[in-house]
PDB file of N, CA and C in Angstrom:
ATOM      1  N   MET A   1       0.942  -1.184   0.189  1.00  0.00           N
ATOM      2  CA  MET A   1       0.086  -0.068  -0.108  1.00  0.00           C
ATOM      3  C   MET A   1       0.950   1.490  -0.011  1.00  0.00           C
ATOM      4  N   ILE A   2       0.505   2.145  -0.950  1.00  0.00           N
ATOM      5  CA  ILE A   2       1.351   3.337  -0.951  1.00  0.00           C
ATOM      6  C   ILE A   2       0.446   4.680  -0.455  1.00  0.00           C
ATOM      7  N   LEU A   3       0.820   5.400   0.355  1.00  0.00           N
ATOM      8  CA  LEU A   3       0.158   6.398   1.321  1.00  0.00           C
ATOM      9  C   LEU A   3       0.639   7.578   0.456  1.00  0.00           C
ATOM     10  N   PRO A   4      -0.341   8.642   0.261  1.00  0.00           N
ATOM     11  CA  PRO A   4       0.053   9.627  -0.186  1.00  0.00           C
ATOM     12  C   PRO A   4       1.000  10.415   0.446  1.00  0.00           C
ATOM     13  N   ASP A   5       2.030  11.471   0.128  1.00  0.00           N
ATOM     14  CA  ASP A   5       2.876  11.979   0.099  1.00  0.00           C
ATOM     15  C   ASP A   5       2.567  13.530   0.987  1.00  0.00           C
ATOM     16  N   ILE A   6       1.724  13.718   2.065  1.00  0.00           N
ATOM     17  CA  ILE A   6       1.103  14.860   2.163  1.00  0.00           C
ATOM     18  C   ILE A   6       1.615  16.192   2.271  1.00  0.00           C
ATOM     19  N   GLU A   7       3.248  16.220   2.333  1.00  0.00           N
ATOM     20  CA  GLU A   7       3.908  17.257   2.262  1.00  0.00           C
ATOM     21  C   GLU A   7       4.077  17.743   0.816  1.00  0.00           C
ATOM     22  N   VAL A   8       4.426  16.629  -0.267  1.00  0.00           N
ATOM     23  CA  VAL A   8       4.514  17.247  -1.870  1.00  0.00           C
ATOM     24  C   VAL A   8       2.944  17.177  -2.320  1.00  0.00           C
ATOM     25  N   ASN A   9       1.951  16.213  -2.033  1.00  0.00           N
ATOM     26  CA  ASN A   9       0.679  16.514  -2.415  1.00  0.00           C
ATOM     27  C   ASN A   9      -0.283  16.540  -1.451  1.00  0.00           C
ATOM     28  N   PRO A  10      -0.794  17.528  -0.896  1.00  0.00           N
ATOM     29  CA  PRO A  10      -1.610  17.635   0.155  1.00  0.00           C
ATOM     30  C   PRO A  10      -3.376  17.452  -0.567  1.00  0.00           C
ATOM     31  N   GLU A  11      -4.007  17.035   0.385  1.00  0.00           N
ATOM     32  CA  GLU A  11      -5.275  16.960   0.017  1.00  0.00           C
ATOM     33  C   GLU A  11      -6.207  18.268  -0.573  1.00  0.00           C
ATOM     34  N   THR A  12      -6.922  18.200  -1.664  1.00  0.00           N
ATOM     35  CA  THR A  12      -7.477  19.155  -2.248  1.00  0.00           C
ATOM     36  C   THR A  12      -9.146  18.891  -1.957  1.00  0.00           C
ATOM     37  N   ARG A  13      -9.770  19.893  -1.775  1.00  0.00           N
ATOM     38  CA  ARG A  13     -11.241  19.931  -1.792  1.00  0.00           C
ATOM     39  C   ARG A  13     -11.786  21.024  -3.007  1.00  0.00           C
ATOM     40  N   ASN A  14     -12.942  20.673  -3.197  1.00  0.00           N
ATOM     41  CA  ASN A  14     -14.033  22.200  -3.805  1.00  0.00           C
ATOM     42  C   ASN A  14     -14.399  22.474  -2.838  1.00  0.00           C
ATOM     43  N   ILE A  15     -14.457  23.863  -2.410  1.00  0.00           N
ATOM     44  CA  ILE A  15     -14.829  24.664  -1.349  1.00  0.00           C
ATOM     45  C   ILE A  15     -16.197  25.526  -2.015  1.00  0.00           C
ATOM     46  N   ASN A  16     -17.261  25.412  -1.452  1.00  0.00           N
ATOM     47  CA  ASN A  16     -18.564  25.977  -1.757  1.00  0.00           C
ATOM     48  C   ASN A  16     -18.588  27.404  -0.681  1.00  0.00           C
ATOM     49  N   PHE A  17     -19.012  28.631  -1.522  1.00  0.00           N
ATOM     50  CA  PHE A  17     -18.995  29.942  -0.758  1.00  0.00           C
ATOM     51  C   PHE A  17     -20.238  30.236  -1.088  1.00  0.00           C
ATOM     52  N   VAL A  18     -21.108  30.877  -0.163  1.00  0.00           N
ATOM     53  CA  VAL A  18     -22.604  31.455  -0.169  1.00  0.00           C
ATOM     54  C   VAL A  18     -22.259  32.795   0.476  1.00  0.00           C
ATOM     55  N   ILE A  19     -22.091  33.853  -0.405  1.00  0.00           N
ATOM     56  CA  ILE A  19     -21.855  35.407  -0.037  1.00  0.00           C
ATOM     57  C   ILE A  19     -23.282  35.916  -0.044  1.00  0.00           C
ATOM     58  N   ASN A  20     -23.432  36.797   1.095  1.00  0.00           N
ATOM     59  CA  ASN A  20     -24.877  37.481   1.202  1.00  0.00           C
ATOM     60  C   ASN A  20     -24.501  38.869   1.972  1.00  0.00           C
ATOM     61  N   ASP A  21     -25.643  39.619   1.927  1.00  0.00           N
ATOM     62  CA  ASP A  21     -25.352  41.025   2.767  1.00  0.00           C
ATOM     63  C   ASP A  21     -26.119  40.787   3.821  1.00  0.00           C
ATOM     64  N   GLY A  22     -26.225  39.731   4.633  1.00  0.00           N
ATOM     65  CA  GLY A  22     -26.883  39.392   5.915  1.00  0.00           C
ATOM     66  C   GLY A  22     -28.299  38.969   5.642  1.00  0.00           C
ATOM     67  N   THR A  23     -28.947  39.285   4.482  1.00  0.00           N
ATOM     68  CA  THR A  23     -30.439  38.948   4.085  1.00  0.00           C
ATOM     69  C   THR A  23     -30.302  38.461   2.665  1.00  0.00           C
ATOM     70  N   SER A  24     -29.629  39.029   1.729  1.00  0.00           N
ATOM     71  CA  SER A  24     -29.804  38.671   0.366  1.00  0.00           C
ATOM     72  C   SER A  24     -28.713  38.048  -0.168  1.00  0.00           C
ATOM     73  N   ALA A  25     -28.688  37.401  -1.176  1.00  0.00           N
ATOM     74  CA  ALA A  25     -27.384  36.857  -1.693  1.00  0.00           C
ATOM     75  C   ALA A  25     -26.874  37.697  -2.666  1.00  0.00           C
ATOM     76  N   ILE A  26     -25.607  37.760  -2.757  1.00  0.00           N
ATOM     77  CA  ILE A  26     -25.157  38.825  -3.722  1.00  0.00           C
ATOM     78  C   ILE A  26     -24.491  38.307  -4.939  1.00  0.00           C
ATOM     79  N   GLN A  27     -24.886  38.697  -6.054  1.00  0.00           N
ATOM     80  CA  GLN A  27     -24.564  37.826  -7.298  1.00  0.00           C
ATOM     81  C   GLN A  27     -23.329  39.122  -7.821  1.00  0.00           C
ATOM     82  N   GLY A  28     -22.347  38.260  -8.300  1.00  0.00           N
ATOM     83  CA  GLY A  28     -21.437  39.245  -9.192  1.00  0.00           C
ATOM     84  C   GLY A  28     -20.184  39.155  -8.103  1.00  0.00           C
ATOM     85  N   ALA A  29     -20.197  38.555  -7.001  1.00  0.00           N
ATOM     86  CA  ALA A  29     -18.944  38.890  -6.110  1.00  0.00           C
ATOM     87  C   ALA A  29     -17.673  38.039  -6.359  1.00  0.00           C
ATOM     88  N   GLU A  30     -16.358  38.356  -6.333  1.00  0.00           N
ATOM     89  CA  GLU A  30     -15.309  37.519  -6.481  1.00  0.00           C
ATOM     90  C   GLU A  30     -14.840  37.290  -5.084  1.00  0.00           C
ATOM     91  N   VAL A  31     -14.607  35.892  -5.352  1.00  0.00           N
ATOM     92  CA  VAL A  31     -13.963  34.963  -4.122  1.00  0.00           C
ATOM     93  C   VAL A  31     -12.760  34.430  -4.511  1.00  0.00           C
ATOM     94  N   LYS A  32     -11.914  34.746  -3.638  1.00  0.00           N
ATOM     95  CA  LYS A  32     -10.162  34.450  -4.190  1.00  0.00           C
ATOM     96  C   LYS A  32      -9.398  34.105  -2.942  1.00  0.00           C
ATOM     97  N   ILE A  33      -8.669  32.712  -3.120  1.00  0.00           N
ATOM     98  CA  ILE A  33      -7.757  32.137  -2.366  1.00  0.00           C
ATOM     99  C   ILE A  33      -6.574  31.980  -3.313  1.00  0.00           C
ATOM    100  N   GLY A  34      -5.633  32.681  -2.554  1.00  0.00           N
ATOM    101  CA  GLY A  34      -4.668  32.563  -3.704  1.00  0.00           C
ATOM    102  C   GLY A  34      -4.620  33.042  -5.104  1.00  0.00           C
ATOM    103  N   GLU A  35      -4.438  32.071  -6.060  1.00  0.00           N
ATOM    104  CA  GLU A  35      -4.673  32.264  -7.278  1.00  0.00           C
ATOM    105  C   GLU A  35      -6.045  31.932  -7.901  1.00  0.00           C
ATOM    106  N   ILE A  36      -6.817  31.211  -6.966  1.00  0.00           N
ATOM    107  CA  ILE A  36      -7.938  30.533  -7.601  1.00  0.00           C
ATOM    108  C   ILE A  36      -9.108  31.425  -7.151  1.00  0.00           C
ATOM    109  N   THR A  37      -9.822  31.757  -7.908  1.00  0.00           N
ATOM    110  CA  THR A  37     -11.104  32.395  -7.991  1.00  0.00           C
ATOM    111  C   THR A  37     -12.166  32.085  -8.662  1.00  0.00           C
ATOM    112  N   GLY A  38     -13.341  32.585  -8.093  1.00  0.00           N
ATOM    113  CA  GLY A  38     -14.593  32.451  -8.673  1.00  0.00           C
ATOM    114  C   GLY A  38     -15.532  33.245  -8.384  1.00  0.00           C
ATOM    115  N   THR A  39     -16.409  33.325  -9.275  1.00  0.00           N
ATOM    116  CA  THR A  39     -17.528  34.599  -9.159  1.00  0.00           C
ATOM    117  C   THR A  39     -19.060  34.121  -8.888  1.00  0.00           C
ATOM    118  N   THR A  40     -19.701  34.575  -7.854  1.00  0.00           N
ATOM    119  CA  THR A  40     -21.034  34.055  -7.423  1.00  0.00           C
ATOM    120  C   THR A  40     -21.917  34.447  -8.379  1.00  0.00           C
ATOM    121  N   GLY A  41     -22.864  33.614  -8.502  1.00  0.00           N
ATOM    122  CA  GLY A  41     -24.278  33.463  -9.374  1.00  0.00           C
ATOM    123  C   GLY A  41     -25.184  34.123  -8.777  1.00  0.00           C
ATOM    124  N   SER A  42     -26.442  33.942  -9.570  1.00  0.00           N
ATOM    125  CA  SER A  42     -28.007  34.838  -8.771  1.00  0.00           C
ATOM    126  C   SER A  42     -27.781  34.121  -7.057  1.00  0.00           C
ATOM    127  N   ALA A  43     -27.958  33.122  -6.848  1.00  0.00           N
ATOM    128  CA  ALA A  43     -28.109  32.895  -5.443  1.00  0.00           C
ATOM    129  C   ALA A  43     -26.914  32.811  -4.667  1.00  0.00           C
ATOM    130  N   GLY A  44     -26.204  33.853  -5.098  1.00  0.00           N
ATOM    131  CA  GLY A  44     -24.832  33.952  -4.029  1.00  0.00           C
ATOM    132  C   GLY A  44     -23.652  32.968  -4.215  1.00  0.00           C
ATOM    133  N   GLY A  45     -23.784  32.098  -4.680  1.00  0.00           N
ATOM    134  CA  GLY A  45     -23.137  30.876  -4.520  1.00  0.00           C
ATOM    135  C   GLY A  45     -21.780  30.558  -5.450  1.00  0.00           C
ATOM    136  N   CYS A  46     -20.400  30.311  -5.251  1.00  0.00           N
ATOM    137  CA  CYS A  46     -19.894  29.925  -6.258  1.00  0.00           C
ATOM    138  C   CYS A  46     -18.802  28.479  -5.370  1.00  0.00           C
ATOM    139  N   THR A  47     -18.187  28.045  -6.358  1.00  0.00           N
ATOM    140  CA  THR A  47     -17.334  26.894  -5.796  1.00  0.00           C
ATOM    141  C   THR A  47     -15.683  26.782  -6.391  1.00  0.00           C
ATOM    142  N   LEU A  48     -14.949  26.897  -5.402  1.00  0.00           N
ATOM    143  CA  LEU A  48     -13.285  27.171  -5.691  1.00  0.00           C
ATOM    144  C   LEU A  48     -12.992  25.651  -5.782  1.00  0.00           C
ATOM    145  N   HIS A  49     -12.195  25.535  -6.766  1.00  0.00           N
ATOM    146  CA  HIS A  49     -11.612  24.020  -7.150  1.00  0.00           C
ATOM    147  C   HIS A  49     -10.448  23.666  -6.772  1.00  0.00           C
ATOM    148  N   ASP A  50      -9.930  22.766  -6.177  1.00  0.00           N
ATOM    149  CA  ASP A  50      -8.759  22.016  -5.684  1.00  0.00           C
ATOM    150  C   ASP A  50      -8.010  23.056  -4.847  1.00  0.00           C
ATOM    151  N   VAL A  51      -8.595  23.349  -3.862  1.00  0.00           N
ATOM    152  CA  VAL A  51      -8.039  23.877  -2.481  1.00  0.00           C
ATOM    153  C   VAL A  51      -7.520  23.151  -1.789  1.00  0.00           C
ATOM    154  N   SER A  52      -6.127  23.308  -1.090  1.00  0.00           N
ATOM    155  CA  SER A  52      -5.511  22.079  -0.420  1.00  0.00           C
ATOM    156  C   SER A  52      -5.836  22.381   0.978  1.00  0.00           C
ATOM    157  N   ASP A  53      -6.268  21.335   1.933  1.00  0.00           N
ATOM    158  CA  ASP A  53      -6.519  21.472   3.190  1.00  0.00           C
ATOM    159  C   ASP A  53      -5.752  22.323   4.022  1.00  0.00           C
ATOM    160  N   GLY A  54      -6.251  22.852   4.917  1.00  0.00           N
ATOM    161  CA  GLY A  54      -5.641  23.760   5.865  1.00  0.00           C
ATOM    162  C   GLY A  54      -6.044  25.098   5.899  1.00  0.00           C
ATOM    163  N   GLU A  55      -5.273  26.127   6.581  1.00  0.00           N
ATOM    164  CA  GLU A  55      -5.672  27.468   6.614  1.00  0.00           C
ATOM    165  C   GLU A  55      -5.447  28.226   5.689  1.00  0.00           C
ATOM    166  N   HIS A  56      -6.332  29.146   4.969  1.00  0.00           N
ATOM    167  CA  HIS A  56      -6.327  29.790   4.193  1.00  0.00           C
ATOM    168  C   HIS A  56      -6.833  31.562   4.295  1.00  0.00           C
ATOM    169  N   SER A  57      -6.535  32.463   3.365  1.00  0.00           N
ATOM    170  CA  SER A  57      -7.222  33.832   3.593  1.00  0.00           C
ATOM    171  C   SER A  57      -7.879  33.539   2.486  1.00  0.00           C
ATOM    172  N   VAL A  58      -9.182  34.119   2.581  1.00  0.00           N
ATOM    173  CA  VAL A  58     -10.301  34.018   1.388  1.00  0.00           C
ATOM    174  C   VAL A  58     -10.296  35.328   1.524  1.00  0.00           C
ATOM    175  N   THR A  59     -10.617  36.127   0.213  1.00  0.00           N
ATOM    176  CA  THR A  59     -11.031  37.875   0.027  1.00  0.00           C
ATOM    177  C   THR A  59     -12.149  37.554  -0.868  1.00  0.00           C
ATOM    178  N   VAL A  60     -13.054  38.316  -0.378  1.00  0.00           N
ATOM    179  CA  VAL A  60     -14.272  38.644  -1.183  1.00  0.00           C
ATOM    180  C   VAL A  60     -14.476  40.088  -1.459  1.00  0.00           C
ATOM    181  N   THR A  61     -14.725  40.355  -2.835  1.00  0.00           N
ATOM    182  CA  THR A  61     -15.152  41.708  -3.135  1.00  0.00           C
ATOM    183  C   THR A  61     -16.190  41.989  -4.083  1.00  0.00           C
ATOM    184  N   ALA A  62     -16.995  42.633  -4.241  1.00  0.00           N
ATOM    185  CA  ALA A  62     -18.080  43.042  -4.861  1.00  0.00           C
ATOM    186  C   ALA A  62     -18.476  44.714  -4.892  1.00  0.00           C
ATOM    187  N   ASP A  63     -19.222  45.117  -6.217  1.00  0.00           N
ATOM    188  CA  ASP A  63     -19.316  46.510  -6.367  1.00  0.00           C
ATOM    189  C   ASP A  63     -20.365  47.092  -5.312  1.00  0.00           C
ATOM    190  N   GLY A  64     -20.236  48.035  -4.593  1.00  0.00           N
ATOM    191  CA  GLY A  64     -20.973  48.578  -3.740  1.00  0.00           C
ATOM    192  C   GLY A  64     -21.035  47.823  -2.063  1.00  0.00           C
ATOM    193  N   TYR A  65     -19.910  47.126  -1.815  1.00  0.00           N
ATOM    194  CA  TYR A  65     -19.861  46.487  -0.726  1.00  0.00           C
ATOM    195  C   TYR A  65     -18.041  46.552  -0.131  1.00  0.00           C
ATOM    196  N   ILE A  66     -17.948  46.618   0.917  1.00  0.00           N
ATOM    197  CA  ILE A  66     -16.449  46.582   1.424  1.00  0.00           C
ATOM    198  C   ILE A  66     -15.824  45.304   1.540  1.00  0.00           C
ATOM    199  N   THR A  67     -14.783  45.667   0.821  1.00  0.00           N
ATOM    200  CA  THR A  67     -13.851  43.934   0.821  1.00  0.00           C
ATOM    201  C   THR A  67     -13.633  43.377   1.875  1.00  0.00           C
ATOM    202  N   LYS A  68     -13.790  42.332   1.977  1.00  0.00           N
ATOM    203  CA  LYS A  68     -13.831  41.310   3.290  1.00  0.00           C
ATOM    204  C   LYS A  68     -12.518  40.357   3.257  1.00  0.00           C
ATOM    205  N   THR A  69     -11.646  40.170   3.943  1.00  0.00           N
ATOM    206  CA  THR A  69     -10.787  39.033   3.999  1.00  0.00           C
ATOM    207  C   THR A  69     -11.239  38.148   5.688  1.00  0.00           C
ATOM    208  N   GLU A  70     -11.313  37.051   5.099  1.00  0.00           N
ATOM    209  CA  GLU A  70     -11.559  35.790   6.456  1.00  0.00           C
ATOM    210  C   GLU A  70     -10.322  34.953   6.103  1.00  0.00           C
ATOM    211  N   THR A  71      -9.908  34.160   7.570  1.00  0.00           N
ATOM    212  CA  THR A  71      -9.430  33.203   7.722  1.00  0.00           C
ATOM    213  C   THR A  71     -10.154  31.997   7.768  1.00  0.00           C
ATOM    214  N   ILE A  72     -10.216  31.048   6.860  1.00  0.00           N
ATOM    215  CA  ILE A  72     -10.552  29.731   7.126  1.00  0.00           C
ATOM    216  C   ILE A  72     -10.173  28.307   7.111  1.00  0.00           C
ATOM    217  N   THR A  73     -10.478  27.312   7.695  1.00  0.00           N
ATOM    218  CA  THR A  73      -9.850  26.390   7.584  1.00  0.00           C
ATOM    219  C   THR A  73     -10.532  25.307   6.777  1.00  0.00           C
ATOM    220  N   VAL A  74      -9.866  24.511   5.772  1.00  0.00           N
ATOM    221  CA  VAL A  74     -10.133  23.463   4.680  1.00  0.00           C
ATOM    222  C   VAL A  74      -9.898  22.219   5.262  1.00  0.00           C
ATOM    223  N   SER A  75     -11.233  21.285   5.491  1.00  0.00           N
ATOM    224  CA  SER A  75     -10.643  20.032   5.963  1.00  0.00           C
ATOM    225  C   SER A  75     -11.958  18.912   5.269  1.00  0.00           C
ATOM    226  N   GLU A  76     -11.992  17.770   5.637  1.00  0.00           N
ATOM    227  CA  GLU A  76     -12.769  16.890   4.988  1.00  0.00           C
ATOM    228  C   GLU A  76     -14.556  17.399   5.652  1.00  0.00           C
ATOM    229  N   SER A  77     -14.418  17.828   6.834  1.00  0.00           N
ATOM    230  CA  SER A  77     -15.823  17.971   7.298  1.00  0.00           C
ATOM    231  C   SER A  77     -16.024  19.570   7.269  1.00  0.00           C
ATOM    232  N   SER A  78     -15.171  20.129   6.480  1.00  0.00           N
ATOM    233  CA  SER A  78     -15.324  21.611   6.818  1.00  0.00           C
ATOM    234  C   SER A  78     -15.096  22.341   5.069  1.00  0.00           C
ATOM    235  N   ILE A  79     -16.229  22.175   4.201  1.00  0.00           N
ATOM    236  CA  ILE A  79     -16.213  22.751   2.799  1.00  0.00           C
ATOM    237  C   ILE A  79     -17.474  23.851   2.302  1.00  0.00           C
ATOM    238  N   THR A  80     -17.873  24.200   3.231  1.00  0.00           N
ATOM    239  CA  THR A  80     -18.953  25.270   2.793  1.00  0.00           C
ATOM    240  C   THR A  80     -18.883  25.996   3.825  1.00  0.00           C
ATOM    241  N   PHE A  81     -18.696  27.545   3.208  1.00  0.00           N
ATOM    242  CA  PHE A  81     -18.611  28.773   3.818  1.00  0.00           C
ATOM    243  C   PHE A  81     -19.477  29.724   3.540  1.00  0.00           C
ATOM    244  N   SER A  82     -19.968  30.692   4.527  1.00  0.00           N
ATOM    245  CA  SER A  82     -20.771  31.548   4.397  1.00  0.00           C
ATOM    246  C   SER A  82     -20.351  32.941   4.755  1.00  0.00           C
ATOM    247  N   ILE A  83     -20.119  33.758   3.863  1.00  0.00           N
ATOM    248  CA  ILE A  83     -19.615  35.130   4.267  1.00  0.00           C
ATOM    249  C   ILE A  83     -20.654  36.312   3.863  1.00  0.00           C
ATOM    250  N   SER A  84     -20.511  37.192   4.934  1.00  0.00           N
ATOM    251  CA  SER A  84     -21.816  38.306   4.799  1.00  0.00           C
ATOM    252  C   SER A  84     -20.542  39.592   4.779  1.00  0.00           C
ATOM    253  N   LEU A  85     -20.905  40.126   3.435  1.00  0.00           N
ATOM    254  CA  LEU A  85     -20.510  41.509   3.169  1.00  0.00           C
ATOM    255  C   LEU A  85     -21.300  42.876   3.759  1.00  0.00           C
ATOM    256  N   VAL A  86     -20.860  44.174   4.103  1.00  0.00           N
ATOM    257  CA  VAL A  86     -21.345  45.310   4.233  1.00  0.00           C
ATOM    258  C   VAL A  86     -21.372  45.976   3.247  1.00  0.00           C
ATOM    259  N   SER A  87     -22.391  46.857   2.939  1.00  0.00           N
ATOM    260  CA  SER A  87     -22.700  47.890   2.150  1.00  0.00           C
ATOM    261  C   SER A  87     -21.587  48.981   2.281  1.00  0.00           C
ATOM    262  N   GLU A  88     -21.248  49.490   1.132  1.00  0.00           N
ATOM    263  CA  GLU A  88     -20.255  51.112   1.389  1.00  0.00           C
ATOM    264  C   GLU A  88     -20.738  52.095   1.895  1.00  0.00           C
TER     265      GLU A  88
END
């Protein structure tokens, strides 16, 4: 049995985000982790692919809202995140 070398090839996951203003979904928000980016659709959701397990800084920007940066921890049990933005 060959086990993966986590140092060289860490686990990656598809991470789901839901972006809102506290009550309503925000369409067209850009969600970014490093070089991986996505844009939310009409329901405020997007998926970033091949994000490695561990701690990451995620930045969310949208027209008319204050840019928000949060630290998230990606793991097998933590793949969906909800982030609320504040109007400018």
